[in-house]
Amino acid sequence: MVVIQLPWPPSVNTMWRTPRTGPLAGRTTLSKEGRDYRKAVEQAVMLQCVPKVGDAKVAVDIEVRMPDKRRRDLDNLPKAVLDGLTHAALWHDDSQIDDLRVWRSDRMGGCLVVK
């Protein structure tokens, strides 16, 4: 089993941008927050010596440790995390995930523990 602790992801609302003007107008692009989060995930994978799973089918369990007592929707968290792990080459593509569980832990800490 692979276990990795990741930083708190940006919200889906801040992860992507669609410029209205300029050469990228009308195209949805990864925001600075999104790019920074992908780099943070890549560093976490490297520093925690996480083995790659290649093209195998996987089950992913995400323990959510909230940063504070504010109410948050769990369904907004997995996109940035799974895309970040794909970008870090943990697996080839997040379409390999056959089973996905996201749950709120009683523990605090503003991080995610992914198994």
Short mmCIF file of N, CA and C in Angstrom, two decimals:
data_model
loop_
_atom_site.label_atom_id
_atom_site.label_comp_id
_atom_site.label_asym_id
_atom_site.label_seq_id
_atom_site.Cartn_x
_atom_site.Cartn_y
_atom_site.Cartn_z
N MET A 1 0.85 -1.19 0.00
CA MET A 1 0.00 0.00 0.00
C MET A 1 0.89 1.24 0.00
N VAL A 2 0.53 2.19 -0.81
CA VAL A 2 1.22 3.47 -0.90
C VAL A 2 0.49 4.47 0.00
N VAL A 3 1.23 5.19 0.85
CA VAL A 3 0.65 6.22 1.70
C VAL A 3 1.45 7.50 1.50
N ILE A 4 0.74 8.60 1.29
CA ILE A 4 1.41 9.89 1.10
C ILE A 4 0.59 10.99 1.76
N GLN A 5 1.28 11.91 2.40
CA GLN A 5 0.62 13.07 2.99
C GLN A 5 0.82 14.25 2.04
N LEU A 6 -0.29 14.90 1.71
CA LEU A 6 -0.26 16.02 0.78
C LEU A 6 -0.78 17.29 1.42
N PRO A 7 -0.33 18.45 0.93
CA PRO A 7 -0.84 19.72 1.45
C PRO A 7 -2.29 19.93 1.04
N TRP A 8 -2.92 20.86 1.72
CA TRP A 8 -4.31 21.22 1.42
C TRP A 8 -4.40 21.78 0.01
N PRO A 9 -5.32 21.27 -0.81
CA PRO A 9 -5.41 21.73 -2.20
C PRO A 9 -6.16 23.05 -2.34
N PRO A 10 -5.92 23.74 -3.45
CA PRO A 10 -6.73 24.93 -3.74
C PRO A 10 -8.15 24.50 -4.10
N SER A 11 -9.09 25.39 -3.95
CA SER A 11 -10.47 25.06 -4.32
C SER A 11 -10.57 24.92 -5.84
N VAL A 12 -11.59 24.23 -6.28
CA VAL A 12 -11.82 24.08 -7.71
C VAL A 12 -12.00 25.45 -8.35
N ASN A 13 -12.58 26.39 -7.62
CA ASN A 13 -12.81 27.74 -8.15
C ASN A 13 -11.53 28.52 -8.40
N THR A 14 -10.46 28.20 -7.65
CA THR A 14 -9.19 28.91 -7.86
C THR A 14 -8.17 28.08 -8.64
N MET A 15 -8.47 26.84 -8.91
CA MET A 15 -7.54 25.94 -9.60
C MET A 15 -7.42 26.28 -11.09
N TRP A 16 -8.51 26.72 -11.69
CA TRP A 16 -8.56 26.96 -13.13
C TRP A 16 -8.95 28.40 -13.42
N ARG A 17 -8.48 28.92 -14.54
CA ARG A 17 -8.82 30.27 -14.99
C ARG A 17 -9.19 30.23 -16.47
N THR A 18 -10.11 31.10 -16.87
CA THR A 18 -10.46 31.27 -18.28
C THR A 18 -10.32 32.75 -18.61
N PRO A 19 -9.17 33.14 -19.18
CA PRO A 19 -8.97 34.55 -19.51
C PRO A 19 -10.00 35.04 -20.54
N ARG A 20 -10.38 36.30 -20.41
CA ARG A 20 -11.35 36.89 -21.34
C ARG A 20 -10.66 37.64 -22.48
N THR A 21 -9.40 38.01 -22.26
CA THR A 21 -8.66 38.74 -23.29
C THR A 21 -7.29 38.09 -23.48
N GLY A 22 -6.61 38.51 -24.54
CA GLY A 22 -5.26 38.02 -24.79
C GLY A 22 -5.25 36.74 -25.60
N PRO A 23 -4.05 36.18 -25.79
CA PRO A 23 -3.91 35.01 -26.66
C PRO A 23 -4.60 33.75 -26.13
N LEU A 24 -4.86 33.69 -24.84
CA LEU A 24 -5.52 32.51 -24.26
C LEU A 24 -7.00 32.75 -23.97
N ALA A 25 -7.55 33.81 -24.50
CA ALA A 25 -8.96 34.15 -24.25
C ALA A 25 -9.87 32.98 -24.62
N GLY A 26 -10.74 32.66 -23.70
CA GLY A 26 -11.71 31.60 -23.93
C GLY A 26 -11.20 30.20 -23.63
N ARG A 27 -9.91 30.06 -23.37
CA ARG A 27 -9.34 28.76 -23.03
C ARG A 27 -9.23 28.62 -21.52
N THR A 28 -9.55 27.46 -21.02
CA THR A 28 -9.40 27.21 -19.59
C THR A 28 -7.97 26.74 -19.34
N THR A 29 -7.28 27.44 -18.42
CA THR A 29 -5.89 27.13 -18.12
C THR A 29 -5.72 26.93 -16.62
N LEU A 30 -4.66 26.27 -16.25
CA LEU A 30 -4.32 26.07 -14.85
C LEU A 30 -3.83 27.39 -14.25
N SER A 31 -4.40 27.78 -13.12
CA SER A 31 -4.02 29.04 -12.47
C SER A 31 -2.66 28.90 -11.80
N LYS A 32 -2.12 30.01 -11.31
CA LYS A 32 -0.86 29.97 -10.56
C LYS A 32 -1.01 29.08 -9.34
N GLU A 33 -2.15 29.17 -8.63
CA GLU A 33 -2.40 28.32 -7.47
C GLU A 33 -2.39 26.84 -7.87
N GLY A 34 -2.98 26.55 -9.02
CA GLY A 34 -3.00 25.19 -9.53
C GLY A 34 -1.61 24.68 -9.87
N ARG A 35 -0.83 25.52 -10.53
CA ARG A 35 0.55 25.14 -10.87
C ARG A 35 1.39 24.93 -9.62
N ASP A 36 1.22 25.83 -8.64
CA ASP A 36 1.96 25.70 -7.38
C ASP A 36 1.58 24.42 -6.64
N TYR A 37 0.29 24.08 -6.66
CA TYR A 37 -0.15 22.86 -5.98
C TYR A 37 0.42 21.63 -6.68
N ARG A 38 0.42 21.61 -7.98
CA ARG A 38 0.99 20.47 -8.70
C ARG A 38 2.47 20.29 -8.34
N LYS A 39 3.20 21.40 -8.24
CA LYS A 39 4.61 21.32 -7.85
C LYS A 39 4.75 20.78 -6.43
N ALA A 40 3.86 21.21 -5.53
CA ALA A 40 3.90 20.74 -4.14
C ALA A 40 3.63 19.24 -4.06
N VAL A 41 2.68 18.75 -4.85
CA VAL A 41 2.38 17.32 -4.89
C VAL A 41 3.57 16.55 -5.44
N GLU A 42 4.15 17.06 -6.51
CA GLU A 42 5.32 16.42 -7.11
C GLU A 42 6.47 16.33 -6.09
N GLN A 43 6.70 17.41 -5.34
CA GLN A 43 7.75 17.40 -4.31
C GLN A 43 7.43 16.41 -3.21
N ALA A 44 6.17 16.34 -2.79
CA ALA A 44 5.77 15.41 -1.73
C ALA A 44 6.01 13.97 -2.17
N VAL A 45 5.66 13.66 -3.41
CA VAL A 45 5.87 12.30 -3.94
C VAL A 45 7.37 11.98 -3.92
N MET A 46 8.18 12.93 -4.34
CA MET A 46 9.62 12.71 -4.39
C MET A 46 10.22 12.59 -2.98
N LEU A 47 9.89 13.55 -2.10
CA LEU A 47 10.47 13.56 -0.76
C LEU A 47 10.03 12.38 0.10
N GLN A 48 8.81 11.89 -0.12
CA GLN A 48 8.31 10.76 0.66
C GLN A 48 8.61 9.42 -0.02
N CYS A 49 9.41 9.46 -1.10
CA CYS A 49 9.84 8.26 -1.82
C CYS A 49 8.68 7.32 -2.13
N VAL A 50 7.63 7.89 -2.69
CA VAL A 50 6.43 7.12 -3.01
C VAL A 50 6.69 6.29 -4.26
N PRO A 51 6.48 4.96 -4.18
CA PRO A 51 6.68 4.13 -5.38
C PRO A 51 5.57 4.37 -6.40
N LYS A 52 5.93 4.31 -7.66
CA LYS A 52 4.97 4.50 -8.76
C LYS A 52 4.14 3.23 -8.92
N VAL A 53 2.89 3.40 -9.35
CA VAL A 53 2.03 2.23 -9.55
C VAL A 53 1.88 1.86 -11.02
N GLY A 54 2.47 2.64 -11.91
CA GLY A 54 2.43 2.32 -13.33
C GLY A 54 1.03 2.41 -13.89
N ASP A 55 0.64 1.37 -14.64
CA ASP A 55 -0.68 1.38 -15.27
C ASP A 55 -1.67 0.45 -14.59
N ALA A 56 -1.38 0.02 -13.37
CA ALA A 56 -2.28 -0.87 -12.63
C ALA A 56 -3.56 -0.15 -12.23
N LYS A 57 -4.63 -0.90 -12.10
CA LYS A 57 -5.88 -0.35 -11.55
C LYS A 57 -5.66 -0.10 -10.07
N VAL A 58 -6.23 0.98 -9.54
CA VAL A 58 -5.98 1.34 -8.14
C VAL A 58 -7.27 1.71 -7.42
N ALA A 59 -7.22 1.57 -6.10
CA ALA A 59 -8.25 2.09 -5.20
C ALA A 59 -7.59 3.22 -4.42
N VAL A 60 -8.25 4.34 -4.29
CA VAL A 60 -7.69 5.50 -3.62
C VAL A 60 -8.57 5.87 -2.44
N ASP A 61 -7.94 6.04 -1.28
CA ASP A 61 -8.62 6.43 -0.05
C ASP A 61 -8.01 7.76 0.39
N ILE A 62 -8.83 8.82 0.45
CA ILE A 62 -8.33 10.14 0.83
C ILE A 62 -8.92 10.53 2.18
N GLU A 63 -8.05 10.59 3.19
CA GLU A 63 -8.45 11.05 4.52
C GLU A 63 -8.25 12.57 4.54
N VAL A 64 -9.32 13.29 4.79
CA VAL A 64 -9.28 14.75 4.77
C VAL A 64 -9.16 15.26 6.20
N ARG A 65 -8.06 15.94 6.48
CA ARG A 65 -7.84 16.56 7.78
C ARG A 65 -8.01 18.07 7.59
N MET A 66 -9.14 18.56 8.04
CA MET A 66 -9.52 19.96 7.81
C MET A 66 -8.53 20.94 8.44
N PRO A 67 -8.33 22.09 7.78
CA PRO A 67 -7.43 23.09 8.33
C PRO A 67 -8.05 23.89 9.48
N ASP A 68 -9.39 23.93 9.53
CA ASP A 68 -10.09 24.66 10.59
C ASP A 68 -11.51 24.12 10.69
N LYS A 69 -12.33 24.76 11.49
CA LYS A 69 -13.69 24.26 11.76
C LYS A 69 -14.74 24.70 10.73
N ARG A 70 -14.33 25.46 9.71
CA ARG A 70 -15.30 25.91 8.70
C ARG A 70 -15.90 24.72 7.95
N ARG A 71 -17.13 24.89 7.50
CA ARG A 71 -17.78 23.84 6.71
C ARG A 71 -17.21 23.83 5.30
N ARG A 72 -16.96 22.65 4.81
CA ARG A 72 -16.42 22.49 3.45
C ARG A 72 -17.04 21.26 2.80
N ASP A 73 -17.22 21.33 1.50
CA ASP A 73 -17.72 20.18 0.73
C ASP A 73 -16.54 19.27 0.40
N LEU A 74 -16.71 17.99 0.63
CA LEU A 74 -15.65 17.03 0.31
C LEU A 74 -15.50 16.80 -1.19
N ASP A 75 -16.58 17.00 -1.93
CA ASP A 75 -16.52 16.68 -3.36
C ASP A 75 -15.65 17.65 -4.16
N ASN A 76 -15.22 18.76 -3.57
CA ASN A 76 -14.35 19.71 -4.27
C ASN A 76 -12.87 19.35 -4.16
N LEU A 77 -12.52 18.42 -3.28
CA LEU A 77 -11.10 18.15 -3.02
C LEU A 77 -10.41 17.19 -3.99
N PRO A 78 -11.04 16.12 -4.42
CA PRO A 78 -10.28 15.11 -5.17
C PRO A 78 -9.69 15.57 -6.50
N LYS A 79 -10.31 16.45 -7.22
CA LYS A 79 -9.85 16.82 -8.56
C LYS A 79 -8.39 17.31 -8.55
N ALA A 80 -8.08 18.27 -7.71
CA ALA A 80 -6.73 18.81 -7.66
C ALA A 80 -5.73 17.75 -7.20
N VAL A 81 -6.14 16.94 -6.24
CA VAL A 81 -5.25 15.91 -5.70
C VAL A 81 -4.94 14.85 -6.75
N LEU A 82 -5.97 14.32 -7.38
CA LEU A 82 -5.77 13.26 -8.36
C LEU A 82 -5.02 13.76 -9.59
N ASP A 83 -5.33 14.96 -10.04
CA ASP A 83 -4.59 15.54 -11.16
C ASP A 83 -3.13 15.78 -10.78
N GLY A 84 -2.90 16.22 -9.55
CA GLY A 84 -1.52 16.43 -9.08
C GLY A 84 -0.73 15.14 -9.03
N LEU A 85 -1.37 14.06 -8.58
CA LEU A 85 -0.68 12.76 -8.53
C LEU A 85 -0.43 12.22 -9.93
N THR A 86 -1.33 12.50 -10.86
CA THR A 86 -1.10 12.11 -12.26
C THR A 86 0.09 12.89 -12.81
N HIS A 87 0.12 14.19 -12.55
CA HIS A 87 1.21 15.04 -13.02
C HIS A 87 2.55 14.59 -12.41
N ALA A 88 2.52 14.10 -11.17
CA ALA A 88 3.73 13.62 -10.50
C ALA A 88 4.12 12.21 -10.95
N ALA A 89 3.35 11.65 -11.88
CA ALA A 89 3.60 10.33 -12.48
C ALA A 89 3.48 9.19 -11.47
N LEU A 90 2.64 9.35 -10.46
CA LEU A 90 2.38 8.24 -9.54
C LEU A 90 1.72 7.10 -10.30
N TRP A 91 0.83 7.48 -11.22
CA TRP A 91 0.20 6.55 -12.15
C TRP A 91 0.17 7.21 -13.52
N HIS A 92 -0.22 6.47 -14.53
CA HIS A 92 -0.24 7.05 -15.87
C HIS A 92 -1.39 8.03 -16.06
N ASP A 93 -2.57 7.66 -15.51
CA ASP A 93 -3.74 8.50 -15.68
C ASP A 93 -4.73 8.19 -14.56
N ASP A 94 -5.44 9.21 -14.09
CA ASP A 94 -6.37 8.95 -12.98
C ASP A 94 -7.61 8.16 -13.41
N SER A 95 -7.71 7.82 -14.69
CA SER A 95 -8.77 6.92 -15.13
C SER A 95 -8.51 5.49 -14.66
N GLN A 96 -7.32 5.22 -14.12
CA GLN A 96 -6.98 3.92 -13.56
C GLN A 96 -7.68 3.67 -12.23
N ILE A 97 -8.25 4.69 -11.65
CA ILE A 97 -8.89 4.57 -10.34
C ILE A 97 -10.24 3.87 -10.50
N ASP A 98 -10.36 2.71 -9.89
CA ASP A 98 -11.61 1.94 -9.93
C ASP A 98 -12.44 2.15 -8.68
N ASP A 99 -11.82 2.61 -7.60
CA ASP A 99 -12.52 2.77 -6.33
C ASP A 99 -11.95 4.03 -5.67
N LEU A 100 -12.83 4.97 -5.32
CA LEU A 100 -12.40 6.23 -4.74
C LEU A 100 -13.23 6.52 -3.49
N ARG A 101 -12.54 6.74 -2.39
CA ARG A 101 -13.21 7.09 -1.13
C ARG A 101 -12.60 8.37 -0.60
N VAL A 102 -13.44 9.33 -0.25
CA VAL A 102 -13.01 10.60 0.34
C VAL A 102 -13.78 10.76 1.63
N TRP A 103 -13.06 10.90 2.74
CA TRP A 103 -13.74 10.98 4.03
C TRP A 103 -13.09 11.99 4.96
N ARG A 104 -13.93 12.60 5.80
CA ARG A 104 -13.51 13.64 6.73
C ARG A 104 -13.04 12.99 8.03
N SER A 105 -11.81 13.24 8.39
CA SER A 105 -11.22 12.70 9.61
C SER A 105 -11.55 13.61 10.79
N ASP A 106 -11.51 13.06 11.99
CA ASP A 106 -11.65 13.88 13.20
C ASP A 106 -10.37 14.65 13.48
N ARG A 107 -9.28 14.23 12.89
CA ARG A 107 -8.00 14.88 13.09
C ARG A 107 -7.95 16.16 12.25
N MET A 108 -7.34 17.18 12.80
CA MET A 108 -7.15 18.43 12.10
C MET A 108 -5.73 18.45 11.52
N GLY A 109 -5.42 19.47 10.74
CA GLY A 109 -4.06 19.60 10.25
C GLY A 109 -3.94 20.25 8.88
N GLY A 110 -5.06 20.41 8.17
CA GLY A 110 -5.00 21.05 6.88
C GLY A 110 -4.19 20.28 5.86
N CYS A 111 -4.39 18.96 5.85
CA CYS A 111 -3.67 18.13 4.90
C CYS A 111 -4.53 16.96 4.47
N LEU A 112 -4.05 16.20 3.53
CA LEU A 112 -4.75 15.01 3.05
C LEU A 112 -3.79 13.83 3.17
N VAL A 113 -4.30 12.70 3.64
CA VAL A 113 -3.52 11.47 3.68
C VAL A 113 -4.12 10.56 2.62
N VAL A 114 -3.34 10.26 1.61
CA VAL A 114 -3.82 9.47 0.48
C VAL A 114 -3.19 8.08 0.55
N LYS A 115 -4.06 7.08 0.46
CA LYS A 115 -3.59 5.68 0.47
C LYS A 115 -4.03 5.04 -0.82
#
